[in-house]
CSV table of C-alpha atoms in Angstrom, one decimal:
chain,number,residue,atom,x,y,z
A,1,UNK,CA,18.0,-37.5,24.1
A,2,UNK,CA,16.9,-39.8,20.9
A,3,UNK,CA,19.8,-41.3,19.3
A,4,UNK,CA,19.1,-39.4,15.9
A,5,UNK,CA,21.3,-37.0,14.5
A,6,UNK,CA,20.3,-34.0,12.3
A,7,UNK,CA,22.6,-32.3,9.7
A,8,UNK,CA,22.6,-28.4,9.8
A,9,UNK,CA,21.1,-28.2,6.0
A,10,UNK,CA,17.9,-30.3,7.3
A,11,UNK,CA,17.8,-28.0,10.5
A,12,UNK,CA,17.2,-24.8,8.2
A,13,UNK,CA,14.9,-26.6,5.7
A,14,UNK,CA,12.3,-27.4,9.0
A,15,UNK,CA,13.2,-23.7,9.8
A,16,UNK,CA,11.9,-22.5,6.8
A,17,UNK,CA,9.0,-25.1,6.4
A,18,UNK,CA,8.3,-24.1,10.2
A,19,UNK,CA,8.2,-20.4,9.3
A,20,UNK,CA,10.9,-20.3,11.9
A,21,UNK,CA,12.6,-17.3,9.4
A,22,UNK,CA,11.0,-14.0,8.3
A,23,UNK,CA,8.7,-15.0,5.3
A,24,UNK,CA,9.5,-13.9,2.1
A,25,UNK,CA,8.2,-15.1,-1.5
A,26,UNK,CA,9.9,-18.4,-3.0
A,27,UNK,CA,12.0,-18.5,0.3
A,28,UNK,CA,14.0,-15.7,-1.0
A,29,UNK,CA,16.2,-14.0,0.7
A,30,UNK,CA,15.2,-10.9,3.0
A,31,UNK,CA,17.4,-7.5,2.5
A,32,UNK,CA,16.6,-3.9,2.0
A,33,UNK,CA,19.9,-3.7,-0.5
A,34,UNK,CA,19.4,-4.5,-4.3
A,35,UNK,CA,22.5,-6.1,-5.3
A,36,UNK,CA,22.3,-7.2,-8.7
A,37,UNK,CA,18.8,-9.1,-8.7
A,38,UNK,CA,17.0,-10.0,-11.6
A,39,UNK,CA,13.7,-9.0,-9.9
A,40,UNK,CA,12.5,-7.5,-6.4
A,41,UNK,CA,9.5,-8.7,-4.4
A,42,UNK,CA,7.1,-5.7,-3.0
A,43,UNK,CA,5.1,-6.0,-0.7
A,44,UNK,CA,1.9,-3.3,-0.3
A,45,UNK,CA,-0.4,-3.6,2.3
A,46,UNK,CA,-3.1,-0.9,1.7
A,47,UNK,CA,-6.5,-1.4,0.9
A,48,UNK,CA,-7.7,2.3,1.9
A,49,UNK,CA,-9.2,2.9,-1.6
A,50,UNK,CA,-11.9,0.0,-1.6
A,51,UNK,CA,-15.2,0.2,-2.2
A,52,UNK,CA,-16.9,-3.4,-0.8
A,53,UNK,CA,-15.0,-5.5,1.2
A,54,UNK,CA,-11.9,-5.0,3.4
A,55,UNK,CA,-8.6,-6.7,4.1
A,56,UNK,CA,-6.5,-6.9,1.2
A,57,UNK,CA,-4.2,-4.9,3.2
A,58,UNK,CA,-3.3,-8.1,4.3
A,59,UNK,CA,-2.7,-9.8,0.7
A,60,UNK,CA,0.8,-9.8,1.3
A,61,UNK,CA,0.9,-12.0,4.3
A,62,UNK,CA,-1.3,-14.5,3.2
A,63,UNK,CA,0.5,-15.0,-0.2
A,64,UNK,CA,3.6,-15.4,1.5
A,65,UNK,CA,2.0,-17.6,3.7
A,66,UNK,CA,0.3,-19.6,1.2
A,67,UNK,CA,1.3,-23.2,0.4
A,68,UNK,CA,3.4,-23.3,-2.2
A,69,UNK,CA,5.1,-19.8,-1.5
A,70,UNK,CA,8.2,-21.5,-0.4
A,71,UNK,CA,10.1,-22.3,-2.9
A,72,UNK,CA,10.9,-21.4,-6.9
A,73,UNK,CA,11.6,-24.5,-8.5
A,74,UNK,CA,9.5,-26.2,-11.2
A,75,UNK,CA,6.3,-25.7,-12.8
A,76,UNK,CA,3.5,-28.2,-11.7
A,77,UNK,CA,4.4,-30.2,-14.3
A,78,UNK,CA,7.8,-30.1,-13.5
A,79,UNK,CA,8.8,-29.1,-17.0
A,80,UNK,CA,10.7,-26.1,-16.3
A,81,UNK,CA,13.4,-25.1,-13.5
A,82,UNK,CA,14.0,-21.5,-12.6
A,83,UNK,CA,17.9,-21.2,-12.0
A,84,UNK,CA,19.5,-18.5,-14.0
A,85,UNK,CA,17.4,-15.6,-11.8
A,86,UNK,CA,18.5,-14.1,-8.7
A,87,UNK,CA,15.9,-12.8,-6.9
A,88,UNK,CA,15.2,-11.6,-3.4
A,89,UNK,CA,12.1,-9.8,-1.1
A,90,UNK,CA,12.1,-6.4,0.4
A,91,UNK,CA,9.6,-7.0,2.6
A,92,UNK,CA,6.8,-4.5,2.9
A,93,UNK,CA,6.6,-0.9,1.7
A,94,UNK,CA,5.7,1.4,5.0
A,95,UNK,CA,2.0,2.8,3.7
A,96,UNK,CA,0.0,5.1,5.3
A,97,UNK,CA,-3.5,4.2,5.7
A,98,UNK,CA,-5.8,6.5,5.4
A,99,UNK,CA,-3.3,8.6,3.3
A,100,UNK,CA,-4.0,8.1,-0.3
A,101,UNK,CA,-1.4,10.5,-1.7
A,102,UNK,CA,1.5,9.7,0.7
A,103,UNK,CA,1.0,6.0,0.0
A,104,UNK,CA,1.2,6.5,-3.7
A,105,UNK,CA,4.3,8.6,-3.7
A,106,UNK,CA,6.0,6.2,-1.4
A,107,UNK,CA,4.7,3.4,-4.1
A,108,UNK,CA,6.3,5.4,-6.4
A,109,UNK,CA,9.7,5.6,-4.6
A,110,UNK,CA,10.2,2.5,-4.3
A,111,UNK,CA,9.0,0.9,-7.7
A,112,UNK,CA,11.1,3.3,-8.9
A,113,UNK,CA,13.8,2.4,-6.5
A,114,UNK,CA,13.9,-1.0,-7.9
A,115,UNK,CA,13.8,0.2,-12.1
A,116,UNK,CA,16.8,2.2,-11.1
A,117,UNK,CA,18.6,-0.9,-10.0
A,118,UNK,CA,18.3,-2.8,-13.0
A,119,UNK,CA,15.2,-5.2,-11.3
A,120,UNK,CA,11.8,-5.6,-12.4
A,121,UNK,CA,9.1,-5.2,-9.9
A,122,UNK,CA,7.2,-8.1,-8.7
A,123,UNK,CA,4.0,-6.2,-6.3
A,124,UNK,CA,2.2,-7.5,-4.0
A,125,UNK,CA,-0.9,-5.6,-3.7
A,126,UNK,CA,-3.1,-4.0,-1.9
A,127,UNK,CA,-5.6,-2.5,-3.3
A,128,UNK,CA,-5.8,-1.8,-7.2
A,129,UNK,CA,-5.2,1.5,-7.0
A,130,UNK,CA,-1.7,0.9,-6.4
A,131,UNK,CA,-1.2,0.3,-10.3
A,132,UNK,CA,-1.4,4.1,-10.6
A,133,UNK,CA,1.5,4.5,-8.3
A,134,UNK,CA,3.6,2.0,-10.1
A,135,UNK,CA,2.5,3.5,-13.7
A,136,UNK,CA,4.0,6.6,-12.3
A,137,UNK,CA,7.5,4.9,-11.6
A,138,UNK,CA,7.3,3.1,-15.1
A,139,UNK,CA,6.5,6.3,-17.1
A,140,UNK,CA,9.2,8.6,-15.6
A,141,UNK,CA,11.5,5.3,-16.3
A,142,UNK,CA,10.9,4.5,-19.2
A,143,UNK,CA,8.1,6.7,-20.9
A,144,UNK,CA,4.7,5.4,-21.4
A,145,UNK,CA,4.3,1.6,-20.9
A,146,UNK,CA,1.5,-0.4,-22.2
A,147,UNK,CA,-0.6,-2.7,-19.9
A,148,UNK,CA,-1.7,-6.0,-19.7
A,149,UNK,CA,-4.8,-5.9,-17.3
A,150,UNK,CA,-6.4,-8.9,-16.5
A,151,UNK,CA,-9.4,-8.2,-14.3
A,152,UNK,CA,-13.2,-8.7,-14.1
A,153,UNK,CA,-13.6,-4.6,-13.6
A,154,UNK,CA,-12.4,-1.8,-16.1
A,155,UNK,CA,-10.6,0.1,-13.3
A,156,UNK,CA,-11.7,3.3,-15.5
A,157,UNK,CA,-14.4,4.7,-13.3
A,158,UNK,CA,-15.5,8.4,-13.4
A,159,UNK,CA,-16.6,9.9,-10.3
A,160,UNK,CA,-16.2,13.4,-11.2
A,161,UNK,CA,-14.4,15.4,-8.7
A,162,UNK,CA,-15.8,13.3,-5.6
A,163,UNK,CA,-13.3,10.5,-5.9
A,164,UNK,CA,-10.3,10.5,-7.9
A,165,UNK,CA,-8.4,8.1,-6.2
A,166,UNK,CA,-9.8,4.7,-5.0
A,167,UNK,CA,-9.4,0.6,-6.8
A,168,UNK,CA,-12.1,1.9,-9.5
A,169,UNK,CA,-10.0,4.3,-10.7
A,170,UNK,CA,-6.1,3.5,-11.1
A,171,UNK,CA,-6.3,3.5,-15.0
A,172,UNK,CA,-8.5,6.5,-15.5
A,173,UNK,CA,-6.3,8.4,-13.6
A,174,UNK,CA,-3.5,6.6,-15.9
A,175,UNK,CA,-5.2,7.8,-19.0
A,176,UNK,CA,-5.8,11.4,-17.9
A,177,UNK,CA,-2.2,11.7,-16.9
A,178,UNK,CA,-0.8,10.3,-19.9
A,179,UNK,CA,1.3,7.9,-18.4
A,180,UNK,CA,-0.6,4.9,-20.1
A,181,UNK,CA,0.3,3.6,-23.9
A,182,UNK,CA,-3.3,2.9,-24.6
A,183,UNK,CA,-2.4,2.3,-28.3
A,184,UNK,CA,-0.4,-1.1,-27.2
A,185,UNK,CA,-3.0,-1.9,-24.2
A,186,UNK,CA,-5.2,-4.5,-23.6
A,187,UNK,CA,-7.5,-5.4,-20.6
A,188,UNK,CA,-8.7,-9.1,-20.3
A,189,UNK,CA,-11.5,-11.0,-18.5
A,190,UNK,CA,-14.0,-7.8,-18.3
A,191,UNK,CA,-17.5,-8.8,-17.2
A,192,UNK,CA,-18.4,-6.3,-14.5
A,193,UNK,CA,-21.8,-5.3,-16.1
A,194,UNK,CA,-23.5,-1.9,-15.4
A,195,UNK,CA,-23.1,0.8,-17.1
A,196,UNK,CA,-20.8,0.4,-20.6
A,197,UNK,CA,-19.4,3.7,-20.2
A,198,UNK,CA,-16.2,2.1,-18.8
A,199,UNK,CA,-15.7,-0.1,-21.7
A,200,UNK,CA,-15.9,3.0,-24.3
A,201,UNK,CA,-13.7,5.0,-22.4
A,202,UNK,CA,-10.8,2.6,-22.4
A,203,UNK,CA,-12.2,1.8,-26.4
A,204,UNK,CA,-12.4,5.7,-27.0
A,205,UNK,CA,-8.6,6.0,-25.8
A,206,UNK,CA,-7.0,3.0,-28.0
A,207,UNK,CA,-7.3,0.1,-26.1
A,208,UNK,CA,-8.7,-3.5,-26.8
A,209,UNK,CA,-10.9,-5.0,-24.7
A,210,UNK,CA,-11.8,-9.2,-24.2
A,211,UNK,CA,-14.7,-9.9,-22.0
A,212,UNK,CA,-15.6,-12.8,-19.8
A,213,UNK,CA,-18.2,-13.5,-21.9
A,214,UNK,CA,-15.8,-13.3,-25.6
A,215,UNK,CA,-12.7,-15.2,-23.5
A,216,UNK,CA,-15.2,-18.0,-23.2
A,217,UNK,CA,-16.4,-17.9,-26.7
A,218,UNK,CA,-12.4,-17.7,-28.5
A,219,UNK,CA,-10.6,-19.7,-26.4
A,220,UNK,CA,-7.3,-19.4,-25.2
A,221,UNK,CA,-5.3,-19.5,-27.7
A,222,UNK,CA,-6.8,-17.0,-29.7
A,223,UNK,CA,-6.7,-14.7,-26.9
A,224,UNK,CA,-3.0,-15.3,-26.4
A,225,UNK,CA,-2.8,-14.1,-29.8
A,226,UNK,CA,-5.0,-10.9,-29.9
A,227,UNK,CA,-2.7,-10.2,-26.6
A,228,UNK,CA,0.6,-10.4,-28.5
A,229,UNK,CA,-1.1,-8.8,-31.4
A,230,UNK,CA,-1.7,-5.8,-29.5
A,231,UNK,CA,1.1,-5.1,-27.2
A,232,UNK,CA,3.6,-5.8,-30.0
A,233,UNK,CA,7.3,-4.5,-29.3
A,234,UNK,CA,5.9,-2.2,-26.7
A,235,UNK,CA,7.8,-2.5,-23.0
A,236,UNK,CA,4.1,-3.5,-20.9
A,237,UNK,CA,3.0,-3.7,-17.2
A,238,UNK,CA,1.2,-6.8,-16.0
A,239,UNK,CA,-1.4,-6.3,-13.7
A,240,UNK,CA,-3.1,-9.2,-12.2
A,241,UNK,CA,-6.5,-8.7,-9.8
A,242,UNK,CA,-7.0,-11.9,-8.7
A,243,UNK,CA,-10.5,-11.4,-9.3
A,244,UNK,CA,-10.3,-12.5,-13.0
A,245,UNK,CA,-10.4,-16.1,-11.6
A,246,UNK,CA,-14.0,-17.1,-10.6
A,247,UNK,CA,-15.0,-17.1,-7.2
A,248,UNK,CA,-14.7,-20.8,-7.1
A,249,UNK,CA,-10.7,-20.2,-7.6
A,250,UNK,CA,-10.7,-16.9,-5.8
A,251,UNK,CA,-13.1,-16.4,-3.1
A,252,UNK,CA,-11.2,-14.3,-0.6
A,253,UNK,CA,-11.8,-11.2,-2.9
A,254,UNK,CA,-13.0,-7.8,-2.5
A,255,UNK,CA,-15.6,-7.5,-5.6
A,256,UNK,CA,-16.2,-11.3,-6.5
A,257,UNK,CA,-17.9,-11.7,-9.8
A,258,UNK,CA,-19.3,-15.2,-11.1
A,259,UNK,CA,-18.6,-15.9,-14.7
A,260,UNK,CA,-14.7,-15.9,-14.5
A,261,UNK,CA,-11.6,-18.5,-15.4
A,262,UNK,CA,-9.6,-21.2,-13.5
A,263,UNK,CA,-6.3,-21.1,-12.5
A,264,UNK,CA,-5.4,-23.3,-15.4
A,265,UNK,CA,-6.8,-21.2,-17.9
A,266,UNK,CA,-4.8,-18.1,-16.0
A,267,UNK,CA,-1.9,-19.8,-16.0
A,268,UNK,CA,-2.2,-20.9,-19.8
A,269,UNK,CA,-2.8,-17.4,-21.3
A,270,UNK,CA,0.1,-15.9,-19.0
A,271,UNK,CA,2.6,-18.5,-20.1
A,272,UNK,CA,1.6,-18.3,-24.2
A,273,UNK,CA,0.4,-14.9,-24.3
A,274,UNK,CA,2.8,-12.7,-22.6
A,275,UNK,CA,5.8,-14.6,-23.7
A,276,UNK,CA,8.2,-13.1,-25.7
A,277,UNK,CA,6.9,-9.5,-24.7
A,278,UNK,CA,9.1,-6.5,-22.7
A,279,UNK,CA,7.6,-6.9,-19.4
A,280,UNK,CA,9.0,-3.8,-17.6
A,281,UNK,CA,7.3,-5.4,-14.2
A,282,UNK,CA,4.2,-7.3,-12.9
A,283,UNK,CA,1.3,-6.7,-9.6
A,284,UNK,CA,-1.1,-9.2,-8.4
A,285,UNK,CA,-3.9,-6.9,-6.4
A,286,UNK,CA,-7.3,-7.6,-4.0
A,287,UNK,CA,-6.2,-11.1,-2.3
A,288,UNK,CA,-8.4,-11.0,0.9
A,289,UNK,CA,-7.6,-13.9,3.4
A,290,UNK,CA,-10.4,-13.1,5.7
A,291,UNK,CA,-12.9,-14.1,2.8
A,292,UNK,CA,-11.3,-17.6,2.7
A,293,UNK,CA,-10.5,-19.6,5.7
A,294,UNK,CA,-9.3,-22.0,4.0
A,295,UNK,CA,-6.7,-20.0,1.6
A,296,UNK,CA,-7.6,-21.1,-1.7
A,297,UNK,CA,-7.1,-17.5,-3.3
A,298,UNK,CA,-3.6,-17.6,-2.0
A,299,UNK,CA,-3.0,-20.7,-3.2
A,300,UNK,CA,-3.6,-19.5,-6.7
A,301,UNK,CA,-2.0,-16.2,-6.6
A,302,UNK,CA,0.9,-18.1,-5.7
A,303,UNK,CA,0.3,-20.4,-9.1
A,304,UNK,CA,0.2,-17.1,-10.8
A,305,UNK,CA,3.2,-15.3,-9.8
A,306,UNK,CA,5.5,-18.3,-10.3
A,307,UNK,CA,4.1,-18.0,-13.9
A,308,UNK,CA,5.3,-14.6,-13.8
A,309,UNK,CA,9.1,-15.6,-12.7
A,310,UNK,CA,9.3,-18.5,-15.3
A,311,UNK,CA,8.4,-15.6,-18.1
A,312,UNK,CA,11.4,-13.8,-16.6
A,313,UNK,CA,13.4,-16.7,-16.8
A,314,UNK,CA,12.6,-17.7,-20.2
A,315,UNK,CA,13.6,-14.3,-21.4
A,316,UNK,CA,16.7,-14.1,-19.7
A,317,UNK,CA,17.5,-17.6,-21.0
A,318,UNK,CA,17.0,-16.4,-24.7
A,319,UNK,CA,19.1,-13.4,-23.9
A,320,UNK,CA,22.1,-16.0,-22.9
């Protein structure tokens, strides 16, 4: 036996460094209850409605897993701590793959699940389809929600009757159910290319579009304004694919696109531009560890979602 002894509260800080424990996000804590939380941590692990590469079924795990996922204390720069939230992780929603509309209803559920318990929704996606699901629970909470879509695809494809439901489509689908607030709506980071058709349809319908190449060109800061400028008052739904960064940031993706943004410049536009707005709840979609050994994307989206918990912070601290 060595002649060391160790206290019980640095025992359960190797257990959780160890991944001894059930992983959750930030090292909360794992229950199936809601009890007063200031948001809920979803898990979805579906990727049944892509249309190039596979495995963001398994974009939960590896953001959970990611360095960094283990705690919720400080920005990078240390300049702001997150104390006044109480959060926690439900662990995974049970999908159905291979079951498009069961999976969506059960989305449904249990966003809603969490609105009806006073929480905002923090998902873990999945595939981007799941956005349609969770527009579902937002609208019958709240009535139509605008969107804040940062993304280098439109997610407003038409395939006729063929398809309606795979990652292409979520916000189509969206518009043509009228669950969407297109009027206070903005998508962010668009540089897909092909046919325009996408772009005019979410133009056509009320809602402001910023390109790659135009993000480039304003800057930051005037992007963080048109954002604000549009959604307004409005209560919004951030959704995050995490292929808005460039594949430099974000290789373990399903539809990689040169052209994109760093996790800085990510970080800056969600800190500046969506403060102050009613954010109703948040997604980060398409993480694909099996695209990137060495777990940079998760990395990131881990970056990204803290920003997401310091802008519910902020609020709540204003509220006080």
């Amino acid at each position: 036996m060595f002649d060391k002894n160790i206290s019980e509260e640095t025992r359960s800080n190797i257990a959780k460094r160890r991944g001894n424990n059930i992983k959750t996000l930030f090292g909360l804590p794992y229950k199936p209850d809601i009890d007063g939380e200031d948001f809920v941590v979803l898990g979805v692990p579906y990727d049944t409605s892509v249309t190039n590469r596979t495995g963001c079924r398994f974009g939960p795990r590896a953001i959970r897993n990611a360095y960094g996922a283990g705690r919720l204390s400080y920005e990078q720069d240390n300049s702001y701590k997150v104390a006044n939230l109480k959060g926690m992780d439900m662990g995974d929603i049970g999908v159905v793959l291979g079951y498009v509309e069961e999976t969506m209803e059960l989305i449904r559920e249990s966003v809603r699940k969490v609105l009806d318990a006073g929480a905002v929704p923090i998902v873990l996606g999945g595939d981007h389809l799941i956005a349609y699901a969770e527009l579902k629970a937002y609208s019958e909470k709240y009535g139509k929600v605008a969107m804040v879509h940062f993304d280098t695809h439109e997610d407003t494809w038409d395939y006729g009757d063929r398809i309606k439901y795979n990652h292409g489509t979520p916000f189509r689908n969206a518009i043509e159910d009228d669950i969407l607030d297109t009027e206070h709506s903005i998508q962010v980071g668009i540089r897909s290319g092909g046919d325009t058709y996408r772009i005019k349809y979410a133009q056509d319908h009320g809602m402001k579009v910023i390109t790659a190449r135009e993000l480039h060109k304003i800057g930051i800061k005037e992007t963080c304004r048109r954002i604000k400028e549009q959604v307004g008052d409005a209560k919004v739904f951030i959704t995050f694919d995490i292929d808005f960064l460039d594949p430099v940031y974000a290789p373990g993706t399903g539809t990689p696109m040169p052209g994109g943004f760093s996790t800085y410049e990510a970080c800056e536009i969600i800190r500046n531009g969506l403060a102050g707005l009613d954010i109703v709840g948040f997604d980060l979609v398409e993480v694909m560890e099996n695209y990137d050994p060495a777990g940079i994307t998760a990395i990131n989206a881990v970056a990204i979602l803290k920003q997401f918990v310091i802008l519910l912070s902020k609020k709540k601290a204003e509220q006080e």
